[in-house]
Amino acid sequence: MSDGRLSINQETIKQWSLPELAEGCAKAGIDKVGLWRAPVQSYGVERTARLLADSGLSVTSLCRGGFFTALDPAERARALDDNRAAVDEAAGLSTDTLVLVSGGLPEGSKDLHGARERIADALAELAPYAAERGVRLAIEPLHPMFASDRCVVSTLSQALDIAERFPADQVGVVVDTYHIWWDDQAPAQIARAGASGRIHSFQLADWITPLPAGVLLGRGQLGDGAVDFRSFRALVEATGFDGPIEVEIFNEALWARDGAEVLAEVAARYAEHAC
């Protein structure tokens, strides 16, 4: 049985439109969803907010802001403008959490430290703007295989080293099992994040191998891979976290199936492996 904390990330059932997602979740008795900016922008922020409210759904997070690591000043300015827009969209959807994928190395650069410092510089501008609108920024560390092109923040420790420069109610982290399951420092870093109230989002997906050619789409259905979800949940809840638990799976095999079937399977696997 579900514990009422399950949130379905929109990308898990990407084949569904926003109205289909709202209708399907409402029928399944799931009242929480995580959203992505592109489909929300296409449907309209205000229209999306009305749709979800009418369906009894709340938004647990909006993805994504970030990509702060560019060296070119004009490109950095555009990134900040886009992130301010993302904050406004999150506020318009009545979610308090904007997930940040920080950005990879700029072309030709090998300076990881410099890239991470530019993330902090961007957050110094963005965090107060977000706070004024009731939105928290959640830095998501991505698995190291994404460090060069997508996210130079690869561990919770690195994410917290940046987040802790700012108030906890402004900048925190995402605990995503797919990205950190391998890290033997993850338990200590989850405790560190929880001690200061910086766990702003908790996401589940399994690690399966072999990875597909497009590694971004290699997330597995819960229970199909190597991740011990109950252990991670216990670690997170030991800090006092009692918020939504979002299932976010990018997987073309799931997207090729009937959406209602996938939703029912996700709910069943969540109950079996994460409760």
PDB file of C-alpha atoms in Angstrom:
ATOM      1  CA  MET A   1       0.000   0.000   0.000  1.00  0.00           C
ATOM      2  CA  SER A   2       1.119   3.542  -0.703  1.00  0.00           C
ATOM      3  CA  ASP A   3       2.081   5.735   2.245  1.00  0.00           C
ATOM      4  CA  GLY A   4       0.706   8.917   0.674  1.00  0.00           C
ATOM      5  CA  ARG A   5       4.168  10.372   0.021  1.00  0.00           C
ATOM      6  CA  LEU A   6       4.689   9.122  -3.527  1.00  0.00           C
ATOM      7  CA  SER A   7       5.174  11.815  -6.161  1.00  0.00           C
ATOM      8  CA  ILE A   8       5.316  10.940  -9.852  1.00  0.00           C
ATOM      9  CA  ASN A   9       7.875  12.904 -11.807  1.00  0.00           C
ATOM     10  CA  GLN A  10       6.500  13.880 -15.201  1.00  0.00           C
ATOM     11  CA  GLU A  11       9.462  12.367 -17.054  1.00  0.00           C
ATOM     12  CA  THR A  12       8.686   8.919 -15.653  1.00  0.00           C
ATOM     13  CA  ILE A  13       5.580   8.836 -17.866  1.00  0.00           C
ATOM     14  CA  LYS A  14       6.811  11.180 -20.577  1.00  0.00           C
ATOM     15  CA  GLN A  15       4.367   9.725 -23.113  1.00  0.00           C
ATOM     16  CA  TRP A  16       1.511  11.403 -21.248  1.00  0.00           C
ATOM     17  CA  SER A  17       0.445  14.995 -21.840  1.00  0.00           C
ATOM     18  CA  LEU A  18      -0.136  17.182 -18.808  1.00  0.00           C
ATOM     19  CA  PRO A  19      -3.915  16.570 -18.892  1.00  0.00           C
ATOM     20  CA  GLU A  20      -3.295  12.833 -19.148  1.00  0.00           C
ATOM     21  CA  LEU A  21      -0.853  12.985 -16.233  1.00  0.00           C
ATOM     22  CA  ALA A  22      -3.337  14.907 -14.104  1.00  0.00           C
ATOM     23  CA  GLU A  23      -6.198  12.564 -14.938  1.00  0.00           C
ATOM     24  CA  GLY A  24      -4.125   9.411 -14.525  1.00  0.00           C
ATOM     25  CA  CYS A  25      -2.656  10.385 -11.176  1.00  0.00           C
ATOM     26  CA  ALA A  26      -6.044  11.502  -9.851  1.00  0.00           C
ATOM     27  CA  LYS A  27      -7.596   8.185 -10.891  1.00  0.00           C
ATOM     28  CA  ALA A  28      -4.752   6.290  -9.217  1.00  0.00           C
ATOM     29  CA  GLY A  29      -5.120   8.234  -5.972  1.00  0.00           C
ATOM     30  CA  ILE A  30      -1.712   9.899  -6.316  1.00  0.00           C
ATOM     31  CA  ASP A  31      -1.858  13.578  -5.397  1.00  0.00           C
ATOM     32  CA  LYS A  32       1.715  14.742  -6.053  1.00  0.00           C
ATOM     33  CA  VAL A  33       3.710  15.322  -9.230  1.00  0.00           C
ATOM     34  CA  GLY A  34       7.118  16.693 -10.176  1.00  0.00           C
ATOM     35  CA  LEU A  35       7.166  18.781 -13.341  1.00  0.00           C
ATOM     36  CA  TRP A  36       9.602  19.825 -16.056  1.00  0.00           C
ATOM     37  CA  ARG A  37       9.788  23.271 -17.550  1.00  0.00           C
ATOM     38  CA  ALA A  38       9.483  22.521 -21.276  1.00  0.00           C
ATOM     39  CA  PRO A  39       6.072  20.797 -21.187  1.00  0.00           C
ATOM     40  CA  VAL A  40       4.823  23.317 -18.633  1.00  0.00           C
ATOM     41  CA  GLN A  41       5.912  26.208 -20.848  1.00  0.00           C
ATOM     42  CA  SER A  42       4.238  24.571 -23.835  1.00  0.00           C
ATOM     43  CA  TYR A  43       0.967  24.096 -21.971  1.00  0.00           C
ATOM     44  CA  GLY A  44       1.223  27.406 -20.118  1.00  0.00           C
ATOM     45  CA  VAL A  45       2.186  27.993 -16.493  1.00  0.00           C
ATOM     46  CA  GLU A  46      -1.154  29.430 -15.374  1.00  0.00           C
ATOM     47  CA  ARG A  47      -3.077  26.814 -17.337  1.00  0.00           C
ATOM     48  CA  THR A  48      -0.959  24.057 -15.774  1.00  0.00           C
ATOM     49  CA  ALA A  49      -1.532  25.440 -12.288  1.00  0.00           C
ATOM     50  CA  ARG A  50      -5.299  25.490 -12.832  1.00  0.00           C
ATOM     51  CA  LEU A  51      -5.297  21.970 -14.292  1.00  0.00           C
ATOM     52  CA  LEU A  52      -3.431  20.510 -11.344  1.00  0.00           C
ATOM     53  CA  ALA A  53      -5.445  22.396  -8.752  1.00  0.00           C
ATOM     54  CA  ASP A  54      -8.686  21.199 -10.359  1.00  0.00           C
ATOM     55  CA  SER A  55      -7.316  17.638 -10.259  1.00  0.00           C
ATOM     56  CA  GLY A  56      -6.289  17.855  -6.601  1.00  0.00           C
ATOM     57  CA  LEU A  57      -2.574  17.619  -7.378  1.00  0.00           C
ATOM     58  CA  SER A  58       0.303  19.507  -5.806  1.00  0.00           C
ATOM     59  CA  VAL A  59       3.690  20.092  -7.434  1.00  0.00           C
ATOM     60  CA  THR A  60       6.622  18.746  -5.425  1.00  0.00           C
ATOM     61  CA  SER A  61       9.383  20.203  -7.619  1.00  0.00           C
ATOM     62  CA  LEU A  62      10.096  21.914 -10.912  1.00  0.00           C
ATOM     63  CA  CYS A  63      13.075  20.863 -12.995  1.00  0.00           C
ATOM     64  CA  ARG A  64      15.274  22.386 -14.022  1.00  0.00           C
ATOM     65  CA  GLY A  65      17.294  25.511 -13.449  1.00  0.00           C
ATOM     66  CA  GLY A  66      21.067  25.679 -13.416  1.00  0.00           C
ATOM     67  CA  PHE A  67      23.753  25.483 -16.123  1.00  0.00           C
ATOM     68  CA  PHE A  68      25.772  28.185 -14.437  1.00  0.00           C
ATOM     69  CA  THR A  69      29.298  27.264 -15.530  1.00  0.00           C
ATOM     70  CA  ALA A  70      29.760  29.209 -18.778  1.00  0.00           C
ATOM     71  CA  LEU A  71      32.824  31.445 -19.064  1.00  0.00           C
ATOM     72  CA  ASP A  72      31.353  33.964 -21.520  1.00  0.00           C
ATOM     73  CA  PRO A  73      29.739  36.880 -19.625  1.00  0.00           C
ATOM     74  CA  ALA A  74      26.843  37.184 -22.061  1.00  0.00           C
ATOM     75  CA  GLU A  75      26.121  33.476 -21.809  1.00  0.00           C
ATOM     76  CA  ARG A  76      26.224  33.659 -18.033  1.00  0.00           C
ATOM     77  CA  ALA A  77      23.827  36.605 -18.057  1.00  0.00           C
ATOM     78  CA  ARG A  78      21.415  34.627 -20.246  1.00  0.00           C
ATOM     79  CA  ALA A  79      21.627  31.704 -17.840  1.00  0.00           C
ATOM     80  CA  LEU A  80      20.753  33.927 -14.890  1.00  0.00           C
ATOM     81  CA  ASP A  81      17.812  35.403 -16.788  1.00  0.00           C
ATOM     82  CA  ASP A  82      16.584  31.907 -17.604  1.00  0.00           C
ATOM     83  CA  ASN A  83      16.919  30.855 -13.971  1.00  0.00           C
ATOM     84  CA  ARG A  84      14.946  33.849 -12.787  1.00  0.00           C
ATOM     85  CA  ALA A  85      12.247  32.779 -15.237  1.00  0.00           C
ATOM     86  CA  ALA A  86      12.408  29.257 -13.802  1.00  0.00           C
ATOM     87  CA  VAL A  87      11.928  30.654 -10.299  1.00  0.00           C
ATOM     88  CA  ASP A  88       8.897  32.612 -11.487  1.00  0.00           C
ATOM     89  CA  GLU A  89       7.481  29.458 -13.084  1.00  0.00           C
ATOM     90  CA  ALA A  90       7.986  27.487  -9.873  1.00  0.00           C
ATOM     91  CA  ALA A  91       6.213  30.181  -7.897  1.00  0.00           C
ATOM     92  CA  GLY A  92       3.394  30.189 -10.441  1.00  0.00           C
ATOM     93  CA  LEU A  93       2.975  26.442  -9.916  1.00  0.00           C
ATOM     94  CA  SER A  94       2.967  26.850  -6.113  1.00  0.00           C
ATOM     95  CA  THR A  95       5.983  24.619  -5.648  1.00  0.00           C
ATOM     96  CA  ASP A  96       8.709  25.644  -3.230  1.00  0.00           C
ATOM     97  CA  THR A  97      11.504  23.675  -4.920  1.00  0.00           C
ATOM     98  CA  LEU A  98      13.427  24.399  -8.105  1.00  0.00           C
ATOM     99  CA  VAL A  99      15.896  21.631  -8.952  1.00  0.00           C
ATOM    100  CA  LEU A 100      19.265  22.799 -10.284  1.00  0.00           C
ATOM    101  CA  VAL A 101      21.486  20.835 -12.658  1.00  0.00           C
ATOM    102  CA  SER A 102      24.556  22.962 -12.319  1.00  0.00           C
ATOM    103  CA  GLY A 103      26.269  22.597 -15.724  1.00  0.00           C
ATOM    104  CA  GLY A 104      29.337  20.852 -17.078  1.00  0.00           C
ATOM    105  CA  LEU A 105      32.773  22.060 -18.099  1.00  0.00           C
ATOM    106  CA  PRO A 106      32.764  24.826 -20.706  1.00  0.00           C
ATOM    107  CA  GLU A 107      34.200  23.779 -24.058  1.00  0.00           C
ATOM    108  CA  GLY A 108      37.976  23.606 -23.874  1.00  0.00           C
ATOM    109  CA  SER A 109      38.106  23.940 -20.091  1.00  0.00           C
ATOM    110  CA  LYS A 110      39.411  21.410 -17.573  1.00  0.00           C
ATOM    111  CA  ASP A 111      38.972  23.641 -14.531  1.00  0.00           C
ATOM    112  CA  LEU A 112      36.490  21.837 -12.273  1.00  0.00           C
ATOM    113  CA  HIS A 113      37.162  24.119  -9.306  1.00  0.00           C
ATOM    114  CA  GLY A 114      36.551  27.243 -11.365  1.00  0.00           C
ATOM    115  CA  ALA A 115      33.308  25.826 -12.731  1.00  0.00           C
ATOM    116  CA  ARG A 116      32.056  25.060  -9.223  1.00  0.00           C
ATOM    117  CA  GLU A 117      32.956  28.556  -8.053  1.00  0.00           C
ATOM    118  CA  ARG A 118      30.894  30.049 -10.891  1.00  0.00           C
ATOM    119  CA  ILE A 119      27.922  28.026  -9.610  1.00  0.00           C
ATOM    120  CA  ALA A 120      28.325  29.680  -6.210  1.00  0.00           C
ATOM    121  CA  ASP A 121      28.638  33.101  -7.853  1.00  0.00           C
ATOM    122  CA  ALA A 122      25.386  32.543  -9.734  1.00  0.00           C
ATOM    123  CA  LEU A 123      23.573  31.358  -6.620  1.00  0.00           C
ATOM    124  CA  ALA A 124      24.639  34.503  -4.781  1.00  0.00           C
ATOM    125  CA  GLU A 125      22.533  36.427  -7.286  1.00  0.00           C
ATOM    126  CA  LEU A 126      19.725  33.931  -7.691  1.00  0.00           C
ATOM    127  CA  ALA A 127      19.058  32.761  -4.116  1.00  0.00           C
ATOM    128  CA  PRO A 128      17.703  36.080  -2.787  1.00  0.00           C
ATOM    129  CA  TYR A 129      15.494  36.441  -5.875  1.00  0.00           C
ATOM    130  CA  ALA A 130      14.083  32.963  -5.305  1.00  0.00           C
ATOM    131  CA  ALA A 131      13.611  33.516  -1.577  1.00  0.00           C
ATOM    132  CA  GLU A 132      11.505  36.594  -2.225  1.00  0.00           C
ATOM    133  CA  ARG A 133       9.169  34.373  -4.258  1.00  0.00           C
ATOM    134  CA  GLY A 134       9.023  31.507  -1.766  1.00  0.00           C
ATOM    135  CA  VAL A 135      11.178  29.165  -3.852  1.00  0.00           C
ATOM    136  CA  ARG A 136      14.111  27.086  -2.576  1.00  0.00           C
ATOM    137  CA  LEU A 137      16.993  26.149  -4.850  1.00  0.00           C
ATOM    138  CA  ALA A 138      17.988  22.474  -4.714  1.00  0.00           C
ATOM    139  CA  ILE A 139      21.417  21.539  -6.072  1.00  0.00           C
ATOM    140  CA  GLU A 140      21.316  18.056  -7.550  1.00  0.00           C
ATOM    141  CA  PRO A 141      24.609  16.181  -7.689  1.00  0.00           C
ATOM    142  CA  LEU A 142      24.757  13.982 -10.777  1.00  0.00           C
ATOM    143  CA  HIS A 143      26.722  10.772 -11.199  1.00  0.00           C
ATOM    144  CA  PRO A 144      30.361  11.503 -12.161  1.00  0.00           C
ATOM    145  CA  MET A 145      29.769  10.247 -15.717  1.00  0.00           C
ATOM    146  CA  PHE A 146      27.929  13.540 -16.302  1.00  0.00           C
ATOM    147  CA  ALA A 147      30.654  15.816 -14.901  1.00  0.00           C
ATOM    148  CA  SER A 148      32.126  16.908 -18.215  1.00  0.00           C
ATOM    149  CA  ASP A 149      28.966  17.882 -20.060  1.00  0.00           C
ATOM    150  CA  ARG A 150      26.106  18.246 -17.617  1.00  0.00           C
ATOM    151  CA  CYS A 151      27.027  18.693 -13.954  1.00  0.00           C
ATOM    152  CA  VAL A 152      30.398  19.321 -12.316  1.00  0.00           C
ATOM    153  CA  VAL A 153      28.751  18.668  -8.945  1.00  0.00           C
ATOM    154  CA  SER A 154      29.060  14.891  -8.559  1.00  0.00           C
ATOM    155  CA  THR A 155      28.612  14.186  -4.842  1.00  0.00           C
ATOM    156  CA  LEU A 156      26.452  15.361  -1.982  1.00  0.00           C
ATOM    157  CA  SER A 157      29.607  16.633  -0.303  1.00  0.00           C
ATOM    158  CA  GLN A 158      30.369  18.906  -3.263  1.00  0.00           C
ATOM    159  CA  ALA A 159      26.744  20.069  -3.398  1.00  0.00           C
ATOM    160  CA  LEU A 160      26.720  20.864   0.308  1.00  0.00           C
ATOM    161  CA  ASP A 161      30.032  22.705   0.121  1.00  0.00           C
ATOM    162  CA  ILE A 162      28.264  25.130  -2.211  1.00  0.00           C
ATOM    163  CA  ALA A 163      24.841  25.140  -0.554  1.00  0.00           C
ATOM    164  CA  GLU A 164      26.231  25.859   2.904  1.00  0.00           C
ATOM    165  CA  ARG A 165      27.412  29.276   1.766  1.00  0.00           C
ATOM    166  CA  PHE A 166      23.750  30.300   1.780  1.00  0.00           C
ATOM    167  CA  PRO A 167      20.841  30.080   4.237  1.00  0.00           C
ATOM    168  CA  ALA A 168      19.316  26.609   4.407  1.00  0.00           C
ATOM    169  CA  ASP A 169      15.862  27.891   3.504  1.00  0.00           C
ATOM    170  CA  GLN A 170      17.314  29.312   0.287  1.00  0.00           C
ATOM    171  CA  VAL A 171      19.718  26.650  -1.009  1.00  0.00           C
ATOM    172  CA  GLY A 172      19.731  22.921  -0.315  1.00  0.00           C
ATOM    173  CA  VAL A 173      20.300  19.667  -2.148  1.00  0.00           C
ATOM    174  CA  VAL A 174      18.524  16.849  -3.934  1.00  0.00           C
ATOM    175  CA  VAL A 175      19.107  13.329  -2.660  1.00  0.00           C
ATOM    176  CA  ASP A 176      18.652  11.208  -5.802  1.00  0.00           C
ATOM    177  CA  THR A 177      19.435   7.530  -5.366  1.00  0.00           C
ATOM    178  CA  TYR A 178      20.362   7.077  -9.023  1.00  0.00           C
ATOM    179  CA  HIS A 179      23.239   9.526  -8.734  1.00  0.00           C
ATOM    180  CA  ILE A 180      24.657   8.778  -5.285  1.00  0.00           C
ATOM    181  CA  TRP A 181      23.980   5.093  -4.573  1.00  0.00           C
ATOM    182  CA  TRP A 182      27.634   4.195  -5.269  1.00  0.00           C
ATOM    183  CA  ASP A 183      29.177   6.751  -2.873  1.00  0.00           C
ATOM    184  CA  ASP A 184      30.322   5.334   0.479  1.00  0.00           C
ATOM    185  CA  GLN A 185      30.220   8.882   1.876  1.00  0.00           C
ATOM    186  CA  ALA A 186      26.536   9.304   0.996  1.00  0.00           C
ATOM    187  CA  PRO A 187      25.201   8.221   4.426  1.00  0.00           C
ATOM    188  CA  ALA A 188      27.349  10.763   6.247  1.00  0.00           C
ATOM    189  CA  GLN A 189      26.483  13.476   3.739  1.00  0.00           C
ATOM    190  CA  ILE A 190      22.752  12.764   3.987  1.00  0.00           C
ATOM    191  CA  ALA A 191      23.083  13.209   7.749  1.00  0.00           C
ATOM    192  CA  ARG A 192      25.028  16.425   7.156  1.00  0.00           C
ATOM    193  CA  ALA A 193      22.342  17.739   4.799  1.00  0.00           C
ATOM    194  CA  GLY A 194      19.532  16.815   7.137  1.00  0.00           C
ATOM    195  CA  ALA A 195      21.170  18.359  10.185  1.00  0.00           C
ATOM    196  CA  SER A 196      20.922  21.785   8.593  1.00  0.00           C
ATOM    197  CA  GLY A 197      17.543  21.276   6.918  1.00  0.00           C
ATOM    198  CA  ARG A 198      18.995  21.151   3.418  1.00  0.00           C
ATOM    199  CA  ILE A 199      17.278  18.062   1.997  1.00  0.00           C
ATOM    200  CA  HIS A 200      14.893  19.852  -0.340  1.00  0.00           C
ATOM    201  CA  SER A 201      14.017  16.887  -2.545  1.00  0.00           C
ATOM    202  CA  PHE A 202      14.289  13.093  -2.307  1.00  0.00           C
ATOM    203  CA  GLN A 203      14.151  11.208  -5.608  1.00  0.00           C
ATOM    204  CA  LEU A 204      14.234   7.521  -6.523  1.00  0.00           C
ATOM    205  CA  ALA A 205      15.412   5.633  -9.587  1.00  0.00           C
ATOM    206  CA  ASP A 206      17.342   2.393  -9.921  1.00  0.00           C
ATOM    207  CA  TRP A 207      20.808   1.808 -11.397  1.00  0.00           C
ATOM    208  CA  ILE A 208      20.792  -0.828 -14.118  1.00  0.00           C
ATOM    209  CA  THR A 209      23.516  -2.048 -16.457  1.00  0.00           C
ATOM    210  CA  PRO A 210      24.497  -2.158 -19.209  1.00  0.00           C
ATOM    211  CA  LEU A 211      23.880   1.526 -19.757  1.00  0.00           C
ATOM    212  CA  PRO A 212      22.258   2.527 -23.047  1.00  0.00           C
ATOM    213  CA  ALA A 213      24.209   4.479 -25.656  1.00  0.00           C
ATOM    214  CA  GLY A 214      22.477   7.612 -24.457  1.00  0.00           C
ATOM    215  CA  VAL A 215      23.397   7.226 -20.797  1.00  0.00           C
ATOM    216  CA  LEU A 216      20.942   9.936 -19.732  1.00  0.00           C
ATOM    217  CA  LEU A 217      18.102   7.473 -20.394  1.00  0.00           C
ATOM    218  CA  GLY A 218      19.592   4.634 -18.357  1.00  0.00           C
ATOM    219  CA  ARG A 219      17.530   4.951 -15.186  1.00  0.00           C
ATOM    220  CA  GLY A 220      15.807   1.780 -14.099  1.00  0.00           C
ATOM    221  CA  GLN A 221      12.412   0.930 -12.703  1.00  0.00           C
ATOM    222  CA  LEU A 222      12.483   0.509  -8.938  1.00  0.00           C
ATOM    223  CA  GLY A 223      13.651  -2.984  -8.053  1.00  0.00           C
ATOM    224  CA  ASP A 224      15.348  -3.729 -11.371  1.00  0.00           C
ATOM    225  CA  GLY A 225      18.868  -2.737 -10.351  1.00  0.00           C
ATOM    226  CA  ALA A 226      21.444  -2.222  -7.640  1.00  0.00           C
ATOM    227  CA  VAL A 227      19.928   0.407  -5.340  1.00  0.00           C
ATOM    228  CA  ASP A 228      18.753  -0.402  -1.795  1.00  0.00           C
ATOM    229  CA  PHE A 229      15.864   2.047  -1.558  1.00  0.00           C
ATOM    230  CA  ARG A 230      14.779   1.165   1.965  1.00  0.00           C
ATOM    231  CA  SER A 231      18.258   1.891   3.273  1.00  0.00           C
ATOM    232  CA  PHE A 232      18.347   5.274   1.580  1.00  0.00           C
ATOM    233  CA  ARG A 233      14.875   6.109   2.835  1.00  0.00           C
ATOM    234  CA  ALA A 234      15.908   5.185   6.366  1.00  0.00           C
ATOM    235  CA  LEU A 235      18.953   7.445   6.127  1.00  0.00           C
ATOM    236  CA  VAL A 236      16.903  10.367   4.842  1.00  0.00           C
ATOM    237  CA  GLU A 237      14.110   9.918   7.366  1.00  0.00           C
ATOM    238  CA  ALA A 238      16.600   9.626  10.233  1.00  0.00           C
ATOM    239  CA  THR A 239      17.300  13.320   9.637  1.00  0.00           C
ATOM    240  CA  GLY A 240      13.636  14.172  10.199  1.00  0.00           C
ATOM    241  CA  PHE A 241      12.720  14.494   6.536  1.00  0.00           C
ATOM    242  CA  ASP A 242       9.056  13.613   6.041  1.00  0.00           C
ATOM    243  CA  GLY A 243       8.387  15.209   2.663  1.00  0.00           C
ATOM    244  CA  PRO A 244       7.356  13.766  -0.692  1.00  0.00           C
ATOM    245  CA  ILE A 245       9.334  10.979  -2.325  1.00  0.00           C
ATOM    246  CA  GLU A 246       9.569  11.532  -6.053  1.00  0.00           C
ATOM    247  CA  VAL A 247      10.093   8.734  -8.569  1.00  0.00           C
ATOM    248  CA  GLU A 248      12.008  10.127 -11.560  1.00  0.00           C
ATOM    249  CA  ILE A 249      12.917   7.586 -14.249  1.00  0.00           C
ATOM    250  CA  PHE A 250      14.199   8.396 -17.752  1.00  0.00           C
ATOM    251  CA  ASN A 251      13.737   5.167 -19.659  1.00  0.00           C
ATOM    252  CA  GLU A 252      12.663   4.705 -23.282  1.00  0.00           C
ATOM    253  CA  ALA A 253      11.253   1.240 -22.588  1.00  0.00           C
ATOM    254  CA  LEU A 254       8.859   2.724 -20.022  1.00  0.00           C
ATOM    255  CA  TRP A 255       7.948   5.550 -22.386  1.00  0.00           C
ATOM    256  CA  ALA A 256       6.989   3.023 -25.069  1.00  0.00           C
ATOM    257  CA  ARG A 257       4.389   1.381 -22.818  1.00  0.00           C
ATOM    258  CA  ASP A 258       0.854   2.337 -21.857  1.00  0.00           C
ATOM    259  CA  GLY A 259       1.034   5.198 -19.375  1.00  0.00           C
ATOM    260  CA  ALA A 260      -1.578   3.836 -16.981  1.00  0.00           C
ATOM    261  CA  GLU A 261       0.261   0.519 -16.870  1.00  0.00           C
ATOM    262  CA  VAL A 262       3.539   2.264 -16.082  1.00  0.00           C
ATOM    263  CA  LEU A 263       1.935   4.370 -13.356  1.00  0.00           C
ATOM    264  CA  ALA A 264       0.412   1.296 -11.697  1.00  0.00           C
ATOM    265  CA  GLU A 265       3.764  -0.498 -11.879  1.00  0.00           C
ATOM    266  CA  VAL A 266       5.643   2.453 -10.381  1.00  0.00           C
ATOM    267  CA  ALA A 267       3.189   2.641  -7.481  1.00  0.00           C
ATOM    268  CA  ALA A 268       3.472  -1.109  -6.890  1.00  0.00           C
ATOM    269  CA  ARG A 269       7.273  -1.083  -7.057  1.00  0.00           C
ATOM    270  CA  TYR A 270       7.416   1.918  -4.718  1.00  0.00           C
ATOM    271  CA  ALA A 271       5.278   0.067  -2.187  1.00  0.00           C
ATOM    272  CA  GLU A 272       7.375  -3.095  -2.582  1.00  0.00           C
ATOM    273  CA  HIS A 273      10.863  -1.607  -2.504  1.00  0.00           C
ATOM    274  CA  ALA A 274      10.688   1.805  -0.817  1.00  0.00           C
ATOM    275  CA  CYS A 275       8.077   1.547   1.909  1.00  0.00           C
TER     276      CYS A 275
END
